[in-house]
Short mmCIF file of C-alpha atoms (C1' of nucleotides) in Angstrom, two decimals:
data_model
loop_
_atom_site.label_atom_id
_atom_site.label_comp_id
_atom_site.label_asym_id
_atom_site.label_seq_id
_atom_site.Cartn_x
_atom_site.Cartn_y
_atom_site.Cartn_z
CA UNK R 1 45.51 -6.61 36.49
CA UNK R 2 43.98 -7.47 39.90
CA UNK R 3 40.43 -6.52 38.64
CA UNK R 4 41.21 -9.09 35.44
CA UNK R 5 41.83 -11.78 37.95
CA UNK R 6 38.48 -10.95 40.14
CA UNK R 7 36.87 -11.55 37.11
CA UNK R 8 38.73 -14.43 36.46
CA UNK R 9 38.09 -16.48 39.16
CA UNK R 10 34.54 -16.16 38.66
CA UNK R 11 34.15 -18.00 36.00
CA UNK R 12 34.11 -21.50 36.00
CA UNK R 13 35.03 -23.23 32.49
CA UNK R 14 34.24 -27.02 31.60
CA UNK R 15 37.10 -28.27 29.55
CA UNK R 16 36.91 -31.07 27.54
CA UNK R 17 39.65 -33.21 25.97
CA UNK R 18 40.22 -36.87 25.25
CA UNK R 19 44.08 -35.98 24.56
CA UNK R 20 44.69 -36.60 28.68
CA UNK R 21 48.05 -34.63 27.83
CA UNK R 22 46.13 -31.47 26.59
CA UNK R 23 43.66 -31.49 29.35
CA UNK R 24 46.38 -31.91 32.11
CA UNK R 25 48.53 -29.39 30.50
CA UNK R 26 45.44 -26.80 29.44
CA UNK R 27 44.20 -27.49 32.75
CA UNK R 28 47.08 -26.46 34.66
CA UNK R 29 47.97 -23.14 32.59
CA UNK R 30 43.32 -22.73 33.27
CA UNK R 31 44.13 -22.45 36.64
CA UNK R 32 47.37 -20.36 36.83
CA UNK R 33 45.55 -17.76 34.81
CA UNK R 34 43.14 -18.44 38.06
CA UNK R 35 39.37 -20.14 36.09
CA UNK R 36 37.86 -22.64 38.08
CA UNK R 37 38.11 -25.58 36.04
CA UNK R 38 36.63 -28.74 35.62
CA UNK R 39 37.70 -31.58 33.42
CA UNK R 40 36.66 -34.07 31.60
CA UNK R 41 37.40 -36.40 28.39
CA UNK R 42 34.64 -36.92 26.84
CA UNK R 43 31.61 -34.75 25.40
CA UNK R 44 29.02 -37.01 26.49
CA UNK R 45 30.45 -36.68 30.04
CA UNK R 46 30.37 -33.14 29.24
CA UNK R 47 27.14 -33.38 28.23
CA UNK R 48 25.48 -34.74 31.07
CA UNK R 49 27.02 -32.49 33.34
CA UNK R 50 25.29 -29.83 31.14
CA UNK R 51 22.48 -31.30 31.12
CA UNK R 52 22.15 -31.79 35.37
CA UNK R 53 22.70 -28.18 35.10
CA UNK R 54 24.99 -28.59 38.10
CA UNK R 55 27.73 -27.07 38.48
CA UNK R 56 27.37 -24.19 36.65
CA UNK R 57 29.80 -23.24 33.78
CA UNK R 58 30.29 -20.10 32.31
CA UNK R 59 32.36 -21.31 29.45
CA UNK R 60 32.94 -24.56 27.83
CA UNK R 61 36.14 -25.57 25.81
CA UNK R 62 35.47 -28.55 23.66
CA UNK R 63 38.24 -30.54 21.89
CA UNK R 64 35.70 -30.75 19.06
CA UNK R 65 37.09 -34.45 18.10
CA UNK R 66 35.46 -36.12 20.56
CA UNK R 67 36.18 -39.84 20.11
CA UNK R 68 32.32 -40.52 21.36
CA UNK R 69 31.05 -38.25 18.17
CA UNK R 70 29.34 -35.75 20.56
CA UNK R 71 31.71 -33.15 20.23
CA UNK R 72 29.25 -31.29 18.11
CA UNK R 73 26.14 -32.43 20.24
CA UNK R 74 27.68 -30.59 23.22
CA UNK R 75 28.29 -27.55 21.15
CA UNK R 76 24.42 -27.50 20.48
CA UNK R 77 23.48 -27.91 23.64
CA UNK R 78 25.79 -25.51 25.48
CA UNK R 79 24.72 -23.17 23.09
CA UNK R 80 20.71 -24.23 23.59
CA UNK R 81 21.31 -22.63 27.24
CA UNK R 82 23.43 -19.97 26.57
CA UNK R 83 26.82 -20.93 27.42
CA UNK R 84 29.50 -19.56 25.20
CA UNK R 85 31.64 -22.29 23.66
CA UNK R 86 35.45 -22.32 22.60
CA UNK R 87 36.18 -25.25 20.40
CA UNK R 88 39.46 -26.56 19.79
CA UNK R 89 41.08 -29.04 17.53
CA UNK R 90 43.89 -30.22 16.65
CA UNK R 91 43.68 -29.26 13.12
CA UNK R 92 43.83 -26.18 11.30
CA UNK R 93 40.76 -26.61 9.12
CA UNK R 94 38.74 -23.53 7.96
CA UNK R 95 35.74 -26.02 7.17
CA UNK R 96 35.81 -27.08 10.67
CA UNK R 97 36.27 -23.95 12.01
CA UNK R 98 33.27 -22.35 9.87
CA UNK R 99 31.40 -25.16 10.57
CA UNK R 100 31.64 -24.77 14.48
CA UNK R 101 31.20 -21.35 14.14
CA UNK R 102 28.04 -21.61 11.86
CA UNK R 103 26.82 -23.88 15.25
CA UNK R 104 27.46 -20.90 17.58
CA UNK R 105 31.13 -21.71 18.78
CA UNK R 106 32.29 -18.25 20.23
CA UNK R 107 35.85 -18.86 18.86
CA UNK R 108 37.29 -21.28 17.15
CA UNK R 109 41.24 -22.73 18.12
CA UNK R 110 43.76 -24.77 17.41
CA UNK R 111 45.62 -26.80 19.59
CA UNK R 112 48.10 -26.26 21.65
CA UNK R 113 46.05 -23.43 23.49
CA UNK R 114 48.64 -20.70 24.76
CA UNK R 115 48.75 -18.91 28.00
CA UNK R 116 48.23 -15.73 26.18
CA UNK R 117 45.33 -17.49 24.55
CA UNK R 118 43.21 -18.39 28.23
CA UNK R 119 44.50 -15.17 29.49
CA UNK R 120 41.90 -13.46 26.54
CA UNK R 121 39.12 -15.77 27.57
CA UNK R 122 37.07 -13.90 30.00
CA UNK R 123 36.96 -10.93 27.62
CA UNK R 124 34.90 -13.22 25.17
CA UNK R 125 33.03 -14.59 28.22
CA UNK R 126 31.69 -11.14 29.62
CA UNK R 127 30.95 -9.90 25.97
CA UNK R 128 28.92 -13.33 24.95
CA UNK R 129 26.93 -12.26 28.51
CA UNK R 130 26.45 -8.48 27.66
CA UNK R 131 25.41 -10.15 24.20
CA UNK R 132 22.86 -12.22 25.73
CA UNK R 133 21.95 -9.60 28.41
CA UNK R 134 21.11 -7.35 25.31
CA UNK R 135 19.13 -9.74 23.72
CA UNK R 136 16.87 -10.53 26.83
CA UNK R 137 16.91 -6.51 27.46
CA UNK R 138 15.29 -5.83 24.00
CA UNK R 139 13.21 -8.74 24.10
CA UNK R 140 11.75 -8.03 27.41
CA UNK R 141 11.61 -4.50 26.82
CA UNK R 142 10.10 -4.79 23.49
CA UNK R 143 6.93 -2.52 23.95
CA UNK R 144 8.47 -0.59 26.28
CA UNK R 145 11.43 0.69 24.99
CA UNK R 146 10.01 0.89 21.08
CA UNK R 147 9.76 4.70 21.28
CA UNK R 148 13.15 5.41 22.49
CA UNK R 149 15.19 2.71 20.22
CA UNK R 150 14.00 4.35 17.11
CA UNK R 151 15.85 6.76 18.09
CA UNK R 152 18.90 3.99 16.66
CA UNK R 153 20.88 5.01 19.58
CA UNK R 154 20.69 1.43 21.61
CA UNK R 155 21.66 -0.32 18.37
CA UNK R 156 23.58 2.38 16.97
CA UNK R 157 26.39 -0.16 15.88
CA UNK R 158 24.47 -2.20 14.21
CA UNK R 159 22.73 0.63 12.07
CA UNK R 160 25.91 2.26 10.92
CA UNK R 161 27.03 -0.83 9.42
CA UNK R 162 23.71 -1.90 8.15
CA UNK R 163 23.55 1.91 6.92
CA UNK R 164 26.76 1.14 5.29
CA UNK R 165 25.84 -1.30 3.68
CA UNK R 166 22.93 0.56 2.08
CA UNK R 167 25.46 3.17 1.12
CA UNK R 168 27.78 1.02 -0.46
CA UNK R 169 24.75 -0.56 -2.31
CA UNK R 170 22.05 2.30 -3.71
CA UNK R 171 20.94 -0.45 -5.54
CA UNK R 172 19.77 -3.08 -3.09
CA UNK R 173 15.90 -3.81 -3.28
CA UNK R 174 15.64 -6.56 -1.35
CA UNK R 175 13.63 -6.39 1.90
CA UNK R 176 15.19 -9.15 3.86
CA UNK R 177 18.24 -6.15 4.82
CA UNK R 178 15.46 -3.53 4.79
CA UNK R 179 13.47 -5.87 7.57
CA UNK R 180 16.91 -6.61 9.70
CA UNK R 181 17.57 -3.51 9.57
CA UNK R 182 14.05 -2.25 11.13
CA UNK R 183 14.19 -5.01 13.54
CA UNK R 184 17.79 -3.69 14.87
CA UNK R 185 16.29 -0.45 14.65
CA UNK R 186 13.37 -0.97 16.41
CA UNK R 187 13.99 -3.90 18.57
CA UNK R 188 11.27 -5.74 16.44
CA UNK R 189 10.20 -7.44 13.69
CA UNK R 190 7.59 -6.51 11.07
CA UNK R 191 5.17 -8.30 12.98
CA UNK R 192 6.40 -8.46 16.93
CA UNK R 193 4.91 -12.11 17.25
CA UNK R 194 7.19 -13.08 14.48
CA UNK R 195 10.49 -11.87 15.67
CA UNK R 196 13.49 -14.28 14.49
CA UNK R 197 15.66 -14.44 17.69
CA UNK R 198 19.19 -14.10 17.15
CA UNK R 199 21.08 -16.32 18.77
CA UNK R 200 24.83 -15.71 18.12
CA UNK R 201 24.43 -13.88 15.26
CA UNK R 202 22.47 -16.26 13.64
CA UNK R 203 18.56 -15.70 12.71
CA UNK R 204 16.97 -18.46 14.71
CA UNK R 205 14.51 -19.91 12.63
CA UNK R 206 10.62 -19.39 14.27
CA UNK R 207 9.39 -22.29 16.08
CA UNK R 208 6.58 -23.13 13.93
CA UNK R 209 3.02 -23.31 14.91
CA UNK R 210 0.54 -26.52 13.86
CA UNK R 211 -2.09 -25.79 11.60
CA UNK R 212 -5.03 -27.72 13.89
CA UNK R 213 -8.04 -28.89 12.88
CA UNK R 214 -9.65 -26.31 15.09
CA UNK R 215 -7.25 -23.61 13.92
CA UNK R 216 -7.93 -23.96 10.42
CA UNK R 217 -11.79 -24.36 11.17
CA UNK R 218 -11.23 -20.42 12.54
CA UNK R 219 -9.37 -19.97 9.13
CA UNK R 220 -12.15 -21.40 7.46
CA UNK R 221 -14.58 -19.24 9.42
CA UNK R 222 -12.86 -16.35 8.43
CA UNK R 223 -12.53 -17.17 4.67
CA UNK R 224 -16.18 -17.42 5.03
CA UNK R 225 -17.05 -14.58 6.36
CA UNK R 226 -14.92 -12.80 4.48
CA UNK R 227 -16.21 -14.49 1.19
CA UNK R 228 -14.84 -14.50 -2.39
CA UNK R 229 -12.08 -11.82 -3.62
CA UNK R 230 -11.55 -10.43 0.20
CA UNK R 231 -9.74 -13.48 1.37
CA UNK R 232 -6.47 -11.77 2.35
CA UNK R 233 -4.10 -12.30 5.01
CA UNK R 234 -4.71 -9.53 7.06
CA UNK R 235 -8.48 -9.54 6.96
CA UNK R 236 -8.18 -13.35 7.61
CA UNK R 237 -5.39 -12.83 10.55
CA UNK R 238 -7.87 -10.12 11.85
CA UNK R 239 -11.43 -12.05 11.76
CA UNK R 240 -9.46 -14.91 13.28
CA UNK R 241 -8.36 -12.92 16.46
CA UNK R 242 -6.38 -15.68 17.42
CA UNK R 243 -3.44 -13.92 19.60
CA UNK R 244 0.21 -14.73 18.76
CA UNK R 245 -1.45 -15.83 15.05
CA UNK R 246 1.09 -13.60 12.59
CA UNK R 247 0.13 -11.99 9.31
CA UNK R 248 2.76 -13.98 7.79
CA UNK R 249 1.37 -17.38 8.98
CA UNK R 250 -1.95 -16.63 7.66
CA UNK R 251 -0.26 -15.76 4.42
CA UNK R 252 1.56 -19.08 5.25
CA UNK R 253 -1.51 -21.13 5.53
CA UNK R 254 -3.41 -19.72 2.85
CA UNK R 255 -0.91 -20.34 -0.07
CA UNK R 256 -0.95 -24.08 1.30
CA UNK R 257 -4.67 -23.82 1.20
CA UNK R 258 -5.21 -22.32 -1.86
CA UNK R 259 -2.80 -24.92 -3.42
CA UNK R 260 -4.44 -27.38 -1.58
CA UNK R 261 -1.30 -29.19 -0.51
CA UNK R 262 -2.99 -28.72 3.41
CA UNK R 263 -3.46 -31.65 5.57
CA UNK R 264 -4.75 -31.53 8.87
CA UNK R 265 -2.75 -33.45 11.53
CA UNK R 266 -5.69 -36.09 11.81
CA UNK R 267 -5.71 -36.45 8.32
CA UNK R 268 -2.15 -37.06 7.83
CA UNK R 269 -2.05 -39.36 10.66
CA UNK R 270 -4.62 -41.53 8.97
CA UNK R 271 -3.15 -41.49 5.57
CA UNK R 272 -0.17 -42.13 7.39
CA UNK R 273 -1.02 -44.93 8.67
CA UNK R 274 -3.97 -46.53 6.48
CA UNK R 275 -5.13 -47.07 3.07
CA UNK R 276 -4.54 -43.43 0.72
CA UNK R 277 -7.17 -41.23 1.78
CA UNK R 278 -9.40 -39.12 -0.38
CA UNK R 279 -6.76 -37.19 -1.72
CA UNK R 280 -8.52 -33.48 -2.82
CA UNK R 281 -6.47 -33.72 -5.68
CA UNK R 282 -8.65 -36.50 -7.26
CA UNK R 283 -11.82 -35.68 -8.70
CA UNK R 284 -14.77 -38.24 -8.26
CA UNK R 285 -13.87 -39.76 -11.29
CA UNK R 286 -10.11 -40.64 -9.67
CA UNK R 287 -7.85 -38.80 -11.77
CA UNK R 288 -5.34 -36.46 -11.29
CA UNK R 289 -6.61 -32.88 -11.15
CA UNK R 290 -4.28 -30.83 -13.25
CA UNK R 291 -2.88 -27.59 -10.70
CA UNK R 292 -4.24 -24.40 -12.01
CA UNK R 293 -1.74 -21.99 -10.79
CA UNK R 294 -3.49 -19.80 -8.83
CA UNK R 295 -6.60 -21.91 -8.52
CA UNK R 296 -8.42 -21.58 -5.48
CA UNK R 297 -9.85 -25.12 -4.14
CA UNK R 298 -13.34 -25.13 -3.25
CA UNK R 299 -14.32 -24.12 0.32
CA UNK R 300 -16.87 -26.77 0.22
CA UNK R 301 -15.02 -29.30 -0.42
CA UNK R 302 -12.22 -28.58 1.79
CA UNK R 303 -14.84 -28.28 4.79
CA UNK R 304 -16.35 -32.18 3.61
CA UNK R 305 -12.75 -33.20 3.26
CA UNK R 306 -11.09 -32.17 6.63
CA UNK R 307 -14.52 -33.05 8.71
CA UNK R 308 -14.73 -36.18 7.12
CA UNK R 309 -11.15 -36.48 8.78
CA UNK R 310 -11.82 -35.20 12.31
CA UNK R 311 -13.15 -36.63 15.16
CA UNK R 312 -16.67 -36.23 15.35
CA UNK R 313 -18.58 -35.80 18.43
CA UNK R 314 -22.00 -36.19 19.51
CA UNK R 315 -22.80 -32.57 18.03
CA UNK R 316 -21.67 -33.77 14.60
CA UNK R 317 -25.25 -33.51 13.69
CA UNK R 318 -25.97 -30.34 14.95
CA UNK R 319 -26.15 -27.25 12.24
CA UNK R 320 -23.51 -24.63 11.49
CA UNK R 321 -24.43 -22.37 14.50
CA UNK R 322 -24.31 -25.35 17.19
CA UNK R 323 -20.80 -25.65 16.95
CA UNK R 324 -19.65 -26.79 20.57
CA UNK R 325 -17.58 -24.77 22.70
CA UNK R 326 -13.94 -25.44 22.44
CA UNK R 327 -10.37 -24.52 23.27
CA UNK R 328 -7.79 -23.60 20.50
CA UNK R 329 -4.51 -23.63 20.52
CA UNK R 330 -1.97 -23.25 18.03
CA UNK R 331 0.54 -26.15 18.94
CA UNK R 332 3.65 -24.70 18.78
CA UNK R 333 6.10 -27.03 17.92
CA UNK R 334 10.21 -26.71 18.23
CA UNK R 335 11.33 -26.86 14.43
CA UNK R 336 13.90 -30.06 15.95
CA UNK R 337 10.75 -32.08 16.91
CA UNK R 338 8.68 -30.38 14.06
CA UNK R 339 6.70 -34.12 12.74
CA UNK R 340 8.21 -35.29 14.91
CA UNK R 341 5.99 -34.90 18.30
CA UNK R 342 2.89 -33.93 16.56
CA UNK R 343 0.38 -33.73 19.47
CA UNK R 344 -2.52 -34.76 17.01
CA UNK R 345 -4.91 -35.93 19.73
CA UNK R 346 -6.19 -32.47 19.77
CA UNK R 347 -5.00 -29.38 21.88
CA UNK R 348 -6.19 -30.59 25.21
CA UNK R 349 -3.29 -33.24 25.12
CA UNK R 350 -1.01 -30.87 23.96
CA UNK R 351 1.08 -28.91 26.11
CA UNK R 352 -0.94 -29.94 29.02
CA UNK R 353 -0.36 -33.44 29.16
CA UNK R 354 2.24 -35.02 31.15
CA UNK R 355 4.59 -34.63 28.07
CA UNK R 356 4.80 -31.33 27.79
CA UNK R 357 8.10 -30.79 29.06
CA UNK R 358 9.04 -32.44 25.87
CA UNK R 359 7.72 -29.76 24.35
CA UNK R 360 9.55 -26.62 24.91
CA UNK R 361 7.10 -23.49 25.23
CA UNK R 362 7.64 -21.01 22.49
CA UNK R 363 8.40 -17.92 24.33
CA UNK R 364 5.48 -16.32 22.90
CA UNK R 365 3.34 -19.24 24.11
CA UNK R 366 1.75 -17.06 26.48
CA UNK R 367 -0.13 -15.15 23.54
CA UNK R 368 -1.80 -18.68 22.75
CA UNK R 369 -3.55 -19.07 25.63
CA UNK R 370 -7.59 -18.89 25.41
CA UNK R 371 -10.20 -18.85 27.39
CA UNK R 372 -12.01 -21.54 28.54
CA UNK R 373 -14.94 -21.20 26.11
CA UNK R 374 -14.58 -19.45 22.45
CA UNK R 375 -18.07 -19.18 22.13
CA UNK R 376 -17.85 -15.80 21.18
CA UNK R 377 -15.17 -16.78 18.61
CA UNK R 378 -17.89 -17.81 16.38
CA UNK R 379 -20.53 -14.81 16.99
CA UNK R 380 -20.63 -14.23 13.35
CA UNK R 381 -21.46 -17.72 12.26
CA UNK R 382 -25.00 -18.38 13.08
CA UNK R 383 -25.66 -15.40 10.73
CA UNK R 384 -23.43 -16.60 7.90
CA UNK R 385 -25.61 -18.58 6.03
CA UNK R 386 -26.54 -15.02 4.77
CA UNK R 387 -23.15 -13.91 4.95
CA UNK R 388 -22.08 -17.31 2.16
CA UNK R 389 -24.38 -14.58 -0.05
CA UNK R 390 -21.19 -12.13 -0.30
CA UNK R 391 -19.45 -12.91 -3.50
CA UNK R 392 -20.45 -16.37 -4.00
CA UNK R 393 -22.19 -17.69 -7.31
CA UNK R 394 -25.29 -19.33 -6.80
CA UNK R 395 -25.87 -20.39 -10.29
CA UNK R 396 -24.89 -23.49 -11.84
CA UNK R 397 -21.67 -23.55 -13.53
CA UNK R 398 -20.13 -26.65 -15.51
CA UNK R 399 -17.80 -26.57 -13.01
CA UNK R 400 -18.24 -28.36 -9.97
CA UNK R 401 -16.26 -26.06 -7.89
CA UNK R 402 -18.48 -22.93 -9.21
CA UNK R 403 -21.34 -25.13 -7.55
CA UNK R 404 -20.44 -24.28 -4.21
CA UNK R 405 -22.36 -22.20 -2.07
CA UNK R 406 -19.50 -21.44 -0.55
CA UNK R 407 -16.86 -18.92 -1.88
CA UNK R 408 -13.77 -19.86 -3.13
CA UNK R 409 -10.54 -18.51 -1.90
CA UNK R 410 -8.92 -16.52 -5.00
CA UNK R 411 -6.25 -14.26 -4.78
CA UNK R 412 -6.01 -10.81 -5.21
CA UNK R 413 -5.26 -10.28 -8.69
CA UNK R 414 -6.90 -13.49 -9.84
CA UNK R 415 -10.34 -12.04 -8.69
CA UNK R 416 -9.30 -8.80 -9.17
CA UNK R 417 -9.18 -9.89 -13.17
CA UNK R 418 -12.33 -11.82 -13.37
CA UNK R 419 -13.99 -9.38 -11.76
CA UNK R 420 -12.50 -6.21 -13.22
CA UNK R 421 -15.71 -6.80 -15.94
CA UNK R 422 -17.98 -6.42 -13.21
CA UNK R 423 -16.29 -3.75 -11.33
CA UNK R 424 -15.57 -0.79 -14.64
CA UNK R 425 -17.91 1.42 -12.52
CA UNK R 426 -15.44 1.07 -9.56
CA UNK R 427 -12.01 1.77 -9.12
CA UNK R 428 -11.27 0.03 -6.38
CA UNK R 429 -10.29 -3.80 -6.72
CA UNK R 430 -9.88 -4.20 -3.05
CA UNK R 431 -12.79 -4.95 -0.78
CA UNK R 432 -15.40 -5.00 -3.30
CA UNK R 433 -18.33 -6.88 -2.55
CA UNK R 434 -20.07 -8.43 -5.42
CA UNK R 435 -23.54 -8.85 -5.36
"C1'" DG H 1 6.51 1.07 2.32
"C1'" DG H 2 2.82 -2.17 3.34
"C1'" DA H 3 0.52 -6.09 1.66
"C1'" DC H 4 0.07 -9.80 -1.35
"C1'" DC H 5 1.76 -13.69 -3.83
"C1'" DT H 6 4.79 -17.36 -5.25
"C1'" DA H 7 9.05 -19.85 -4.99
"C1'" DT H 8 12.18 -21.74 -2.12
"C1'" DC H 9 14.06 -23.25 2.11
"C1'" DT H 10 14.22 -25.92 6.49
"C1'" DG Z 1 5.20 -32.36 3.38
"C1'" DA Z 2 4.09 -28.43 6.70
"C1'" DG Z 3 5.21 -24.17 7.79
"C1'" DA Z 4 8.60 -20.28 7.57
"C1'" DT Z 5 11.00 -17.15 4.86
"C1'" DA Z 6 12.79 -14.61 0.72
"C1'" DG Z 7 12.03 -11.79 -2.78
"C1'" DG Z 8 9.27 -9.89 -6.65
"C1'" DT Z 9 5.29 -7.13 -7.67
"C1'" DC Z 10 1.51 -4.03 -7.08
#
DNA sequence: GGACCTATCT
DNA sequence: GAGATAGGTC
């Protein structure tokens, strides 16, 4: 019992109540079970004290029914920063107890707390920090420890249940369970960039990254290069060599592209602001362009569309290969302040500027940053006016997209069926280069 | 089982 | 509406 109360005493737990006889009394039976405590009424006191970051607190215990309506911002935040959060109420209401728990309350209670109750506490306290040690463990040791943790003994709980799962389902095709289970497995994701953080048990959704201008320009390079029917994510993700950049987000970007329902940030700023802009889904005769499922948008047009939107510099005239040396940067942005802080002045403003702290780094940020000058980004281009040759129709067609001399972006099996005419000497529908 | 693609979600 | 994610298909 001695060691309980070492333990005890170490940790230092913010209550929060506006019932003053609750926080007295919960207070009082805190510190006979010997916390440090510190009270307070109301969340948004709480919540600055949080925020200060000093003192510390290793729990918080929130009378969720905060008269100032921040009961639930508090719960948010503490979680934000990793502090495990009891939340109490008066009320015995499983919607309000699924509903704090769904925001990452350790343990939901109702009022009055008992002795017995607080005595329990540090046991969720230490756990929640083993929890969080974990987490920070695997993530850290990500590369490292891949080898051994296949081994499933690090995560060995997790496994037998997800393996029981599988068990008790033999029929179960879908891959989101086959992907959790690899990434308990393994400590990663499918794709390590892309790893969905779990943050009390829930799958924290990726921060997303911002489609720049200059990004998709490296898209566009790479749909180039690659030219008509080998447009695929991976040979995209791969030409772009853009660290951090995941398979998935190519895959991502592409569908919007190919769909054409892609803006760049510039562009959506100025139709945001001004008169419609030339809308790629009008043709030059202004009417609606019926979606072809599938369709792929011309290249051409896309690239006249989204310059005619950026911010042209004094090399605007210059040809294909004088492209000026720049800096790109997927801008990450927090999914809270997704369109929210777009940063559309261009990646030198970005998380650079004097705002950036208002713009929390994705922790893979670190992958994102380039070198000064990308020059050799573009090595391929000055030779890719003969490259546009690869897969690209140079006759006239009576349709103005089959005018390009660019390729269009198609997908697999929709050039995999236009060509298979072409291609009855050749098996293989992937990779083929048509003449 | 990886990759692609589309629908759906956030 | 942009980008992420789920789930079907090859």
């Amino acid at each position: 019992m001695a060691s309980y109360l070492r333990v005890m005493r170490k940790l230092h737990v913010l209550l929060v109540d506006h019932d003053l006889d609750c926080l007295i009394s919960t207070t009082k039976k805190l510190e006979l079970c010997s916390y440090k405590v510190t009270y307070v009424e109301l969340a948004s006191t709480a919540l600055s004290l949080l925020s200060s970051g000093q003192p510390h607190f290793d729990l918080v215990m929130v009378n969720i029914n905060s008269p100032d309506m921040q009961g639930y911002k508090l719960l948010q935040h503490a979680v934000n920063v990793d502090i495990p959060v009891i939340v109490m109420s008066i009320d015995d209401n499983a919607f309000l107890a699924m509903g704090a728990l769904k925001k990452g309350a350790l343990l939901f209670i109702k009022k009055p707390v008992t002795m017995d109750m607080l005595k329990c506490l540090w046991q969720h306290v230490v756990r929640d920090k083993m929890r969080i040690q974990k987490e920070n463990d695997r993530i850290m040791g990500m590369a490292a420890t891949n080898n051994h943790s296949k081994s499933g003994v690090e995560f060995r709980g997790e496994v037998e249940e997800e393996n029981n799962i599988i068990v008790g389902n033999n029929n179960y095709k879908g891959k989101k369970k086959k992907r959790a289970r690899k990434s308990l497995i393994n400590g990663v994701d499918e794709e390590c960039e892309s790893e969905p953080q779990l943050i009390n048990n829930k799958v924290k959704r990726k921060e997303c990254i911002q489609w720049t201008q200059l990004l998709h320009r490296k898209f566009m390079d790479a749909v180039e290069q690659l030219g008509e029917g080998r447009c695929f994510p991976k040979e995209i993700l791969e030409l772009m060599d853009v660290p951090g950049l995941t398979r998935m987000q190519v895959s991502s970007h592409l569908q919007k592209f190919r769909n054409d329902n892609w803006r760049a940030p510039e562009e959506r700023k100025s139709k945001q602001n001004n008169a419609p802009a030339a809308s790629t889904d009008t043709n030059t005769s202004g009417q609606s362009k019926p979606r072809r499922f599938g369709s792929m948008p011309c290249l051409k047009k896309r690239r006249e569309t989204h310059e005619d939107s950026e911010v042209h510099t004094e090399n605007d005239e210059m040809p294909n290969d004088g492209y000026e040396s720049i800096t790109i940067e997927p801008i990450i942005m927090n999914s809270n302040q997704q369109y929210h802080e777009q940063l559309v002045s261009g990646p030198n403003n970005s998380r650079h500027g004097a705002n950036s702290s208002s713009n929390p780094r994705f922790p893979y940020d670190d992958f994102f940053n380039f070198p000064e000058n990308i020059d050799c980004l573009f090595h391929n281009f000055s030779g890719m006016q003969q490259g546009f040759g690869i897969g690209m129709n140079m006759n006239e067609s009576s349709d103005p997209e089959q005018n390009s001399p660019l390729p269009s972006v198609k997908t697999r099996s929709q050039w995999s069926s236009e060509t298979s005419n072409f291609a009855s000497n050749s098996s293989e529908t992937r990779g083929l280069e048509i003449e």
